[in-house]
Tab-separated table of C-alpha atoms in Angstrom:
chain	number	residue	atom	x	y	z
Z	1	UNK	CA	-126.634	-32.476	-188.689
Z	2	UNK	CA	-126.716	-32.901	-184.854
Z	3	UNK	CA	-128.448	-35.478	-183.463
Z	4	UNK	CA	-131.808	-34.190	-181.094
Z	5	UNK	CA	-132.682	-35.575	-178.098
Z	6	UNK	CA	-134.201	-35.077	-175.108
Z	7	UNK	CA	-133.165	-33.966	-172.061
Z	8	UNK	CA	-134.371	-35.210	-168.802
Z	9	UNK	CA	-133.696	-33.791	-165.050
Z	10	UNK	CA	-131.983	-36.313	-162.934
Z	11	UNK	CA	-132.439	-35.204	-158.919
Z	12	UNK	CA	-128.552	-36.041	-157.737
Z	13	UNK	CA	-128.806	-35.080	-154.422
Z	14	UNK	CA	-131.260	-32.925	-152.187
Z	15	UNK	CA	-131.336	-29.609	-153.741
Z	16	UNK	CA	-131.393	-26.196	-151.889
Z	17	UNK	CA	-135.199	-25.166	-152.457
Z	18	UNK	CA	-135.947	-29.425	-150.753
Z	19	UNK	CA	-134.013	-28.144	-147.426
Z	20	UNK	CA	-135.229	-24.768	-147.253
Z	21	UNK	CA	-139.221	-26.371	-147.828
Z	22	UNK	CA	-138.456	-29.458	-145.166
Z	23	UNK	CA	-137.016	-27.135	-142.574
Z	24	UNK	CA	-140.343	-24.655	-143.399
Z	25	UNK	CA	-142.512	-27.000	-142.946
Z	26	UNK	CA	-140.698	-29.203	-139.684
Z	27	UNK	CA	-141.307	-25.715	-138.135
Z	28	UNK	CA	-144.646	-25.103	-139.315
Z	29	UNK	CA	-144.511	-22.562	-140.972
Z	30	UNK	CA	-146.601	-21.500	-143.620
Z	31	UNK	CA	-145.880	-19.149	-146.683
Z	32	UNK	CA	-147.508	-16.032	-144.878
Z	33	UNK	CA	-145.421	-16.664	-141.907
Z	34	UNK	CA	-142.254	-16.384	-143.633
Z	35	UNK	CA	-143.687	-13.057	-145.779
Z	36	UNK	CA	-144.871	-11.359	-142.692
Z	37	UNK	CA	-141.190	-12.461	-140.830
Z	38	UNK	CA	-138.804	-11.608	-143.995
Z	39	UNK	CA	-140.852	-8.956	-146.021
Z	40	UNK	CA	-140.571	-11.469	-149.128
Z	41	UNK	CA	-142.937	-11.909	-151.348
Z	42	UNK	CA	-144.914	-15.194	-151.396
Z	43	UNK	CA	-143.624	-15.759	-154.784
Z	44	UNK	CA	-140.322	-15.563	-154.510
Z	45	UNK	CA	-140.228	-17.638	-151.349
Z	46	UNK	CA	-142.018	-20.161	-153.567
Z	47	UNK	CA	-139.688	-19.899	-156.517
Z	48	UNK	CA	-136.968	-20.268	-154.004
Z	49	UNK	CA	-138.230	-24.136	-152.761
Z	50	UNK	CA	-139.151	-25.088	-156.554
Z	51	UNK	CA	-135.888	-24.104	-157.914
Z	52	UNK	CA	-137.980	-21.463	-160.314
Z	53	UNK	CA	-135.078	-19.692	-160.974
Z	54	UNK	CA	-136.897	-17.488	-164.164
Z	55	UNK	CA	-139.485	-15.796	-161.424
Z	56	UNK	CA	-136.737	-14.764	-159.228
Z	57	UNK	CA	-135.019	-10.816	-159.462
Z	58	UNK	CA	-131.767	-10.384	-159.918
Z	59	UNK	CA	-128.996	-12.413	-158.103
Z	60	UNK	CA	-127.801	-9.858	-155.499
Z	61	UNK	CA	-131.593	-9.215	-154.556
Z	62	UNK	CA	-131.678	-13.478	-154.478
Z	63	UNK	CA	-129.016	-13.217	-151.629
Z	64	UNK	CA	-130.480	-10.821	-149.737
Z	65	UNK	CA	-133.561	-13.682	-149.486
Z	66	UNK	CA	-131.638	-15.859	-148.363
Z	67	UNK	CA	-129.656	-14.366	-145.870
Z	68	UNK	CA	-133.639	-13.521	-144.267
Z	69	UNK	CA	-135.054	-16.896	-144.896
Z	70	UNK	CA	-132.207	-18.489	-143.300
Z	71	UNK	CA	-132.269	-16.807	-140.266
Z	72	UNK	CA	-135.766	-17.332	-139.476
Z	73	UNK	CA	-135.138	-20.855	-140.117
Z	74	UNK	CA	-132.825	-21.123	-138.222
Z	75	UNK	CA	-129.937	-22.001	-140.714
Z	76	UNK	CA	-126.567	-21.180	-141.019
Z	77	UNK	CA	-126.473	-17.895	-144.084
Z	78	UNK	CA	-123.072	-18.946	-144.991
Z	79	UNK	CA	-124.064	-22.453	-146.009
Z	80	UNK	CA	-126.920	-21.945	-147.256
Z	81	UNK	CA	-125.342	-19.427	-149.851
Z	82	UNK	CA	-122.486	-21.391	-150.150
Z	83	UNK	CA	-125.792	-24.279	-151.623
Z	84	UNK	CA	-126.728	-21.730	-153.603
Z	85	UNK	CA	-123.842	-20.412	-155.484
Z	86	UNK	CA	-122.543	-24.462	-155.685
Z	87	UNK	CA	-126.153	-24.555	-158.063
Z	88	UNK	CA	-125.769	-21.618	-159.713
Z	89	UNK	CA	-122.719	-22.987	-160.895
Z	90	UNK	CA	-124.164	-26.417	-162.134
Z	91	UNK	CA	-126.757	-24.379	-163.851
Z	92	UNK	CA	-124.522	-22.414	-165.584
Z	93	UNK	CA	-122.699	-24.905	-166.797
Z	94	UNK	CA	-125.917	-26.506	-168.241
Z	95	UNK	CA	-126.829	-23.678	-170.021
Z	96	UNK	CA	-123.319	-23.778	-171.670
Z	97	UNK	CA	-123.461	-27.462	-172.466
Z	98	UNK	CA	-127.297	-26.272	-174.027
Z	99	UNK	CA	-125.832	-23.506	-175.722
Z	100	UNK	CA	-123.710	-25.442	-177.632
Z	101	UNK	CA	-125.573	-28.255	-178.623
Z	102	UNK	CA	-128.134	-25.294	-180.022
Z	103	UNK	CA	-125.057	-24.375	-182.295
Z	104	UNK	CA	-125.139	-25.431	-185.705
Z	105	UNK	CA	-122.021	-24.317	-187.053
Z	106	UNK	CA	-120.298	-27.786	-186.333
Z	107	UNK	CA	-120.407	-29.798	-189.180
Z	108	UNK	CA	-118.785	-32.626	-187.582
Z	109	UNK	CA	-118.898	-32.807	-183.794
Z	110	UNK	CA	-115.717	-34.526	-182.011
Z	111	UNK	CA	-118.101	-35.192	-178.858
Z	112	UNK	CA	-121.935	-35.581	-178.550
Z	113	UNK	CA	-123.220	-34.525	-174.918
Z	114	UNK	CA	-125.835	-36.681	-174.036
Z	115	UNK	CA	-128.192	-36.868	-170.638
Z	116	UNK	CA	-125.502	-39.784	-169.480
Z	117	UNK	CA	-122.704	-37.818	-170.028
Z	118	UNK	CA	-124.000	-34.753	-168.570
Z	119	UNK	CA	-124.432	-36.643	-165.443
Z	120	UNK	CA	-121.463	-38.327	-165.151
Z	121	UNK	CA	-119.445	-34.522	-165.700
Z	122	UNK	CA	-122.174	-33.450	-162.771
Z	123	UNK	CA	-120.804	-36.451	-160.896
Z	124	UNK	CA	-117.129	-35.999	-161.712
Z	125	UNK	CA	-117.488	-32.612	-160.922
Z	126	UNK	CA	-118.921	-33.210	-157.538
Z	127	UNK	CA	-116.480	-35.848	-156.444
Z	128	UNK	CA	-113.796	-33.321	-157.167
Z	129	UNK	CA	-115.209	-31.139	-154.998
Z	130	UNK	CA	-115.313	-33.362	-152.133
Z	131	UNK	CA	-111.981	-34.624	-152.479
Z	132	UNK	CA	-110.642	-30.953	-152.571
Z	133	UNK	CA	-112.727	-29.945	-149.718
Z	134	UNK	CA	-111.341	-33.215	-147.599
Z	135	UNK	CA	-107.710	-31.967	-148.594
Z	136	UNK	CA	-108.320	-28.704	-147.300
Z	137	UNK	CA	-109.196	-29.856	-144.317
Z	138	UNK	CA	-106.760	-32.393	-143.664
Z	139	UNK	CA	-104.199	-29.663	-144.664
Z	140	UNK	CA	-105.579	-27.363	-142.236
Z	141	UNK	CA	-105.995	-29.615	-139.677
Z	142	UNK	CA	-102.198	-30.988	-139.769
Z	143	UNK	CA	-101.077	-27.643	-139.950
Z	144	UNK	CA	-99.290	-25.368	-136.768
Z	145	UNK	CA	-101.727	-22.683	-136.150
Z	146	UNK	CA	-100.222	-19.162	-138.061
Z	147	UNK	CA	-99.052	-16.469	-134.892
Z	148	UNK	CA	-98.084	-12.995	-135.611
Z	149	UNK	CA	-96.983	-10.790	-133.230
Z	150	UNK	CA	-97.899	-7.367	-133.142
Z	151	UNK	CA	-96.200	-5.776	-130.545
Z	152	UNK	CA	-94.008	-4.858	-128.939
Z	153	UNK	CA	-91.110	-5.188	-131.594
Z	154	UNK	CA	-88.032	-7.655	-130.812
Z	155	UNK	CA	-85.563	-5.802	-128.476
Z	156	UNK	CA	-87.833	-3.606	-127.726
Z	157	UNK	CA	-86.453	-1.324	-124.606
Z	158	UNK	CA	-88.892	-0.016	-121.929
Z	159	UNK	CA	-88.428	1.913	-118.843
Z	160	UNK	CA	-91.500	0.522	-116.650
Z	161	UNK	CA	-91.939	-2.685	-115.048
Z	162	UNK	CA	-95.069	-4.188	-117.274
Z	163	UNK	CA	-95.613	-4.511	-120.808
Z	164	UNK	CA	-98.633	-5.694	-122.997
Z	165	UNK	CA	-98.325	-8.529	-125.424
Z	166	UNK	CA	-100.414	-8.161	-128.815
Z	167	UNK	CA	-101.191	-10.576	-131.218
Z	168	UNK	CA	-103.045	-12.749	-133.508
Z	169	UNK	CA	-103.607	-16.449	-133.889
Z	170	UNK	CA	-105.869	-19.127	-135.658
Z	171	UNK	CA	-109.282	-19.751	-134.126
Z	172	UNK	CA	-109.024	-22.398	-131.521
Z	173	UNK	CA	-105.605	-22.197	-131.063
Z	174	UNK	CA	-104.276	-22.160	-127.900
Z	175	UNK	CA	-101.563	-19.605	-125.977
Z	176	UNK	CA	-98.981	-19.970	-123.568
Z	177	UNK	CA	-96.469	-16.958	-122.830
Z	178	UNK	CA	-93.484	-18.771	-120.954
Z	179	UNK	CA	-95.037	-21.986	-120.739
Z	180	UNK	CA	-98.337	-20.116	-118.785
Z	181	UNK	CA	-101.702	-20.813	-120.628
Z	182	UNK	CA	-103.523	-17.197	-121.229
Z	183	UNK	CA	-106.899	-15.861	-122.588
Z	184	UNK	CA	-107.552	-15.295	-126.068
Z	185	UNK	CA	-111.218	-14.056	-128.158
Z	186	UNK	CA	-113.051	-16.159	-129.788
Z	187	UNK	CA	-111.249	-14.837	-133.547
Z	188	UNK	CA	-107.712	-15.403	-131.806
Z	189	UNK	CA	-106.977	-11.853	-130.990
Z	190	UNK	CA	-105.024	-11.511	-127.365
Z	191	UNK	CA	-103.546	-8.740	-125.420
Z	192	UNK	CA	-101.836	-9.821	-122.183
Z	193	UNK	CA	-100.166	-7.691	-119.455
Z	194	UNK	CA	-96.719	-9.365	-118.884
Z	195	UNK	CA	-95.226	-7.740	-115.791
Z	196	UNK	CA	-91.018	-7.572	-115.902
Z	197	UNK	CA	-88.750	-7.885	-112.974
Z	198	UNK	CA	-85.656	-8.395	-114.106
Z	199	UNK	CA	-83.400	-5.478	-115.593
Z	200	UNK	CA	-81.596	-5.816	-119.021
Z	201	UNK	CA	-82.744	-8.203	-121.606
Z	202	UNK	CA	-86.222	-10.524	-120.724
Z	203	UNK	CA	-86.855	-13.342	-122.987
Z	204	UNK	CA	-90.561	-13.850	-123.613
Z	205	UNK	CA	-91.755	-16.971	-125.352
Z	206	UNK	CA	-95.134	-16.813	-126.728
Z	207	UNK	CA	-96.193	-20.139	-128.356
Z	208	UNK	CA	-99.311	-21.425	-130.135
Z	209	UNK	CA	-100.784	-24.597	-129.650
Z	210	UNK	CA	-103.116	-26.650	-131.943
Z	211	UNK	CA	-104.838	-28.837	-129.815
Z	212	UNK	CA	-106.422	-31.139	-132.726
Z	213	UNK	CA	-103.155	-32.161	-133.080
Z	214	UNK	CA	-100.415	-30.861	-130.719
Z	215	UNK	CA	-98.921	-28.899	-133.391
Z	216	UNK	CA	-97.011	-25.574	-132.316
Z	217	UNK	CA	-95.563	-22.047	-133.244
Z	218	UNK	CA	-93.481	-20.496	-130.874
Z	219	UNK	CA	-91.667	-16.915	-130.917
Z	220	UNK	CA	-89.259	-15.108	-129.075
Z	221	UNK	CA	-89.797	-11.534	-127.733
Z	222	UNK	CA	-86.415	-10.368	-126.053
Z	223	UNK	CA	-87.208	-7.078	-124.160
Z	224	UNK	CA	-84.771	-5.036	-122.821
Z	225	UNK	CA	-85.811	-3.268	-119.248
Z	226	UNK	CA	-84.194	-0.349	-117.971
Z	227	UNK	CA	-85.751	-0.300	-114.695
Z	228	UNK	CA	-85.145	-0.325	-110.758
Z	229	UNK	CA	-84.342	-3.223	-109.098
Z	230	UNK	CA	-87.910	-4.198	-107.634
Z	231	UNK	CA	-87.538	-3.651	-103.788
Z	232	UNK	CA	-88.961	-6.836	-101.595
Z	233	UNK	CA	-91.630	-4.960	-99.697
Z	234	UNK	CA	-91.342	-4.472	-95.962
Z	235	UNK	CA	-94.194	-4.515	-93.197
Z	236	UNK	CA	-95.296	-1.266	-92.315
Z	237	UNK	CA	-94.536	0.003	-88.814
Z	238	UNK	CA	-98.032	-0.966	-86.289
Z	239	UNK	CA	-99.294	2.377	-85.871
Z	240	UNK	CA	-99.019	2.959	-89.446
Z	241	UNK	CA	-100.659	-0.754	-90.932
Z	242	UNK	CA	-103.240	-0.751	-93.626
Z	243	UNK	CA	-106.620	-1.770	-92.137
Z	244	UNK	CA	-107.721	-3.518	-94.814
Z	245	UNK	CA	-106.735	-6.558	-96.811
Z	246	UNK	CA	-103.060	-6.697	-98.926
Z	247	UNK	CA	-101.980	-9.316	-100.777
Z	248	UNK	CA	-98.079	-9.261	-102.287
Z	249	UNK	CA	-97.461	-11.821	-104.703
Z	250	UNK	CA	-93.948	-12.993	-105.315
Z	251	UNK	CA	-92.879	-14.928	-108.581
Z	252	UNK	CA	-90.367	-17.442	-109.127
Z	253	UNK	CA	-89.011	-19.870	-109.889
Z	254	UNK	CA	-91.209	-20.564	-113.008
Z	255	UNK	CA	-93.398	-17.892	-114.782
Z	256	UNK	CA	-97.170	-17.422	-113.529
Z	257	UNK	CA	-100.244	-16.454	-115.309
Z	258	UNK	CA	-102.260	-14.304	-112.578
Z	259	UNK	CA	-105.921	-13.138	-112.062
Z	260	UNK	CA	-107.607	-10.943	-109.049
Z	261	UNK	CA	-110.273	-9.999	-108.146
Z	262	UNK	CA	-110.540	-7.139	-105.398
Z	263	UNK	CA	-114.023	-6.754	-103.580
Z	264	UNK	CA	-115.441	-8.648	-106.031
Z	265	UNK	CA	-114.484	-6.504	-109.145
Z	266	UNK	CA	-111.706	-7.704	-111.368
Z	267	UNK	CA	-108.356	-5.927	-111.057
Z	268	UNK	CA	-105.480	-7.714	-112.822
Z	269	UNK	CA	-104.897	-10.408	-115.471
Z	270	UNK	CA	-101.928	-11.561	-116.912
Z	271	UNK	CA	-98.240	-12.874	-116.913
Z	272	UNK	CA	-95.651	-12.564	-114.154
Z	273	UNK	CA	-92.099	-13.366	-114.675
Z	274	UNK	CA	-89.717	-14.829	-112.167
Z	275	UNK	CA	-88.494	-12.256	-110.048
Z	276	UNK	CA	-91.496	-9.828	-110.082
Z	277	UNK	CA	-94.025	-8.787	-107.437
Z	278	UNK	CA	-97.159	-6.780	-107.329
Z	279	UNK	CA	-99.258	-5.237	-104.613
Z	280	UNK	CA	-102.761	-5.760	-104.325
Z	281	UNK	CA	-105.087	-4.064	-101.338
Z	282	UNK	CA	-108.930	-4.224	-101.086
Z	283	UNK	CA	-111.252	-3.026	-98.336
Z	284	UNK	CA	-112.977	-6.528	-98.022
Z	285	UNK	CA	-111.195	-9.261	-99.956
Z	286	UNK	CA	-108.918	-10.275	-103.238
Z	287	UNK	CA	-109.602	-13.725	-104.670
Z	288	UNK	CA	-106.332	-14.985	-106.019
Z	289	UNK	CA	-106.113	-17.331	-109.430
Z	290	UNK	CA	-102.727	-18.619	-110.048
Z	291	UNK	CA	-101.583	-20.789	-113.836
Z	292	UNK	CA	-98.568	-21.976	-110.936
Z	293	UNK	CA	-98.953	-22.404	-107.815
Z	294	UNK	CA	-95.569	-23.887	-107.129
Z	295	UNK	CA	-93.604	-20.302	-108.487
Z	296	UNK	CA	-96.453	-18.101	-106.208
Z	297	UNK	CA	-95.486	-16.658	-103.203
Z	298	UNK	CA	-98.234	-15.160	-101.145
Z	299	UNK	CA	-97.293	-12.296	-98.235
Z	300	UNK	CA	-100.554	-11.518	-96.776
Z	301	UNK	CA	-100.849	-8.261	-94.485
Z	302	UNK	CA	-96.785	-8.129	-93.932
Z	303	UNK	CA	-96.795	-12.355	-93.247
Z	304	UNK	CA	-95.552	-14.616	-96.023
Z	305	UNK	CA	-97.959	-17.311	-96.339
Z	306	UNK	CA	-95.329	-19.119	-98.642
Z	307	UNK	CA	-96.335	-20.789	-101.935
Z	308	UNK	CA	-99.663	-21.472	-102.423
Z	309	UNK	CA	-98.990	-25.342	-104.060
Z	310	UNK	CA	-96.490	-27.443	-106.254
Z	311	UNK	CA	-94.702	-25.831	-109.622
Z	312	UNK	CA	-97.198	-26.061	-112.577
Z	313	UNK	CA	-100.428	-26.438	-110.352
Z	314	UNK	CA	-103.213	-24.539	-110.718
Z	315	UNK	CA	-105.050	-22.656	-108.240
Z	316	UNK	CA	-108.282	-21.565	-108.691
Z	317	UNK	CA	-110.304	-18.969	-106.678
Z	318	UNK	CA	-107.935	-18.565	-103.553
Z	319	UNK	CA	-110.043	-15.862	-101.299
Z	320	UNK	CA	-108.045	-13.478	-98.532
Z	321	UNK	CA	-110.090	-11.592	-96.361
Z	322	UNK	CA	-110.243	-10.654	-92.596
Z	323	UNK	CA	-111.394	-14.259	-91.952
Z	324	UNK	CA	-108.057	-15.582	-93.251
Z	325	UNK	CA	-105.394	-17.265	-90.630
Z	326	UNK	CA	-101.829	-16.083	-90.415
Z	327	UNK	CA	-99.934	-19.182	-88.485
C-alpha cells in the first residue's frame, strides 16, 4: 500500500500572478481599470494574480490576457509569457508526479515522492535552467556575429559604375565595407550603394564586427566592371558655369563611406572606392559627411579644395555654399 501524505505548497521564488499584482498596484491601478483598458473580465484578471489556474479559459485565450495586461503595465509580452509557460511547465509536472502517486497498481514502489523531494527536483530543475541559459549566452556572446550576403553574387559582372550591397547580420553587429563603417536597421538588414571606378575585377570586403567582443566575419565580393574609364571632370568654359553650388568628390587612396545632403534634403549615402568620383550640384548648398577624410578630395565650383583631413578621419557635416572661400 502507498504511503499518504500531505502535500504542502512551498513559494520558491516570486511567482507570475505576485509581479503582475505588485506592478498593478505600484501603478494604481485597480481591477476596473485594467477591465475597462484590456476588455478582461475582472475574474480572470484576478485568477491571473492568484495563480487560479481552474477559473481561467483555455490556454490560447490565457495568452491573449497576457499579451493585454502586459502592455498596459507596461511589461515586456515576451517575458512575461516566457513566466508563464516556465509555470505551466512546473505545474504540469506536478500533476504527473500527483498522478502517479494516485496509482495503485504498484505493489512495490522503487521511489516514494515526497514534499522534500518534489522540491529539490523543482530546485534541480531550476538550476539547470539557469546554467543552460548562462551557456547560451556566453556562447552567443563569444561568438562572430553570422553575415550572409545576398547580393550581388561573387564575380558578379556589371556594366554601370555603382552597385548596391545586400545583406544580413546579427543585431548589434557592426559593418564595414573596405574598412568604411556603414548603416545598418535595427534587425541587421543593410543595403549600401558602393560606387565602382575601376574597370575589370573590384574586390569588396564586407566584414562584421561584434563589438562585445571584437569578434569578426569578413567576405569577399569580387565584381567585375565593364565600364568607361571615369573622366576627371573639367571646369566649364565662364560663359557657360553653373550658377549654383557643385561639389566633385574624388576618392583615393583608401575607400570612403559618403553622405550629402543637397538644400537640405538627403541625396546620397554610401561607399566610394579609390578611383571614383561623383558630381553633386544644389541651388543653395550640399553638406558633405566623409568615413575618410584623408582619401576625399573636394573640387568645389571647378577649384580643388584638396582633401578635406588625414586618412581614416572623420568629417562630419562639411557645408559648401556661396559663402564658401576658394584660396
Amino acid at each position: 500500500m502507498v504511503p499518504k501524505f500531505t502535500t504542502r505548497e512551498v513559494k520558491l521564488t516570486e511567482t507570475l500572478g505576485e509581479k503582475l499584482k505588485k506592478v498593478r498596484e505600484s501603478l494604481k491601478l485597480t481591477f476596473d481599470d485594467v477591465e475597462k483598458s484590456t476588455k478582461i473580465r475582472k475574474k480572470y484578471i484576478k485568477a491571473l494574480e492568484s495563480g487560479d489556474h481552474n477559473t481561467l479559459p483555455p490556454d490560447v485565450y490565457v495568452r491573449g490576457f497576457l499579451k493585454s495586461y502586459a502592455k498596459i503595465l507596461g511589461l515586456a509580452s515576451q517575458k512575461v509569457l516566457a513566466l508563464y509557460e516556465k509555470e505551466q511547465g512546473v505545474l504540469k509536472n506536478i500533476k504527473k508526479v500527483k498522478k502517479i502517486d494516485n496509482t495503485t497498481n504498484f505493489k512495490s514502489p522503487k521511489i516514494i515522492i515526497t514534499p522534500r523531494t518534489l522540491i529539490i527536483f523543482i530546485a534541480i530543475l531550476g538550476v539547470l535552467g539557469i546554467v543552460s541559459y548562462i551557456g547560451y549566452q556566453v556562447t552567443i556572446l563569444g561568438a562572430p556575429p553570422k553575415l550572409t550576403i545576398l547580393s550581388p553574387k561573387d564575380n558578379s559582372t556589371i556594366k554601370k559604375n555603382f552597385i548596391d550591397i545586400t545583406g544580413k547580420v546579427d543585431q548589434g553587429a557592426e559593418i564595414f565595407i573596405n574598412g568604411q563603417k556603414v548603416n545598418i536597421s535595427e534587425e541587421g538588414d543593410f543595403k549600401v550603394n558602393v560606387s565602382i571606378g575601376q574597370k575589370g575585377v573590384n574586390a569588396i570586403k564586407i566584414l562584421a564586427r561584434n563589438p562585445k567582443n571584437g569578434r569578426t566575419t569578413e567576405k569577399t565580393t569580387n565584381i567585375i566592371a565593364e565600364i568607361p574609364e571615369v573622366a576627371v571632370p573639367q571646369p566649364a568654359p565662364e560663359e557657360n558655369a553653373f550658377q549654383g553650388i557643385k561639389v566633385t568628390l574624388k576618392i583615393g587612396p583608401g575607400t570612403a563611406w559618403i553622405s550629402i545632403k543637397k538644400d537640405g534634403q538627403k541625396d546620397f549615402e554610401g561607399v566610394m572606392l579609390p578611383g571614383t568620383s561623383k558630381d553633386f550640384e544644389a541651388g543653395e548648398s550640399i553638406i558633405l559627411t566623409t568615413g575618410n577624410a584623408g582619401s576625399t578630395e573636394v573640387i568645389f565650383n571647378g577649384k580643388s579644395l584638396g582633401k578635406l583631413g588625414r586618412e581614416s578621419e572623420v568629417k562630419n557635416s562639411v557645408v559648401f555654399d556661396k559663402n564658401t572661400k576658394v584660396e
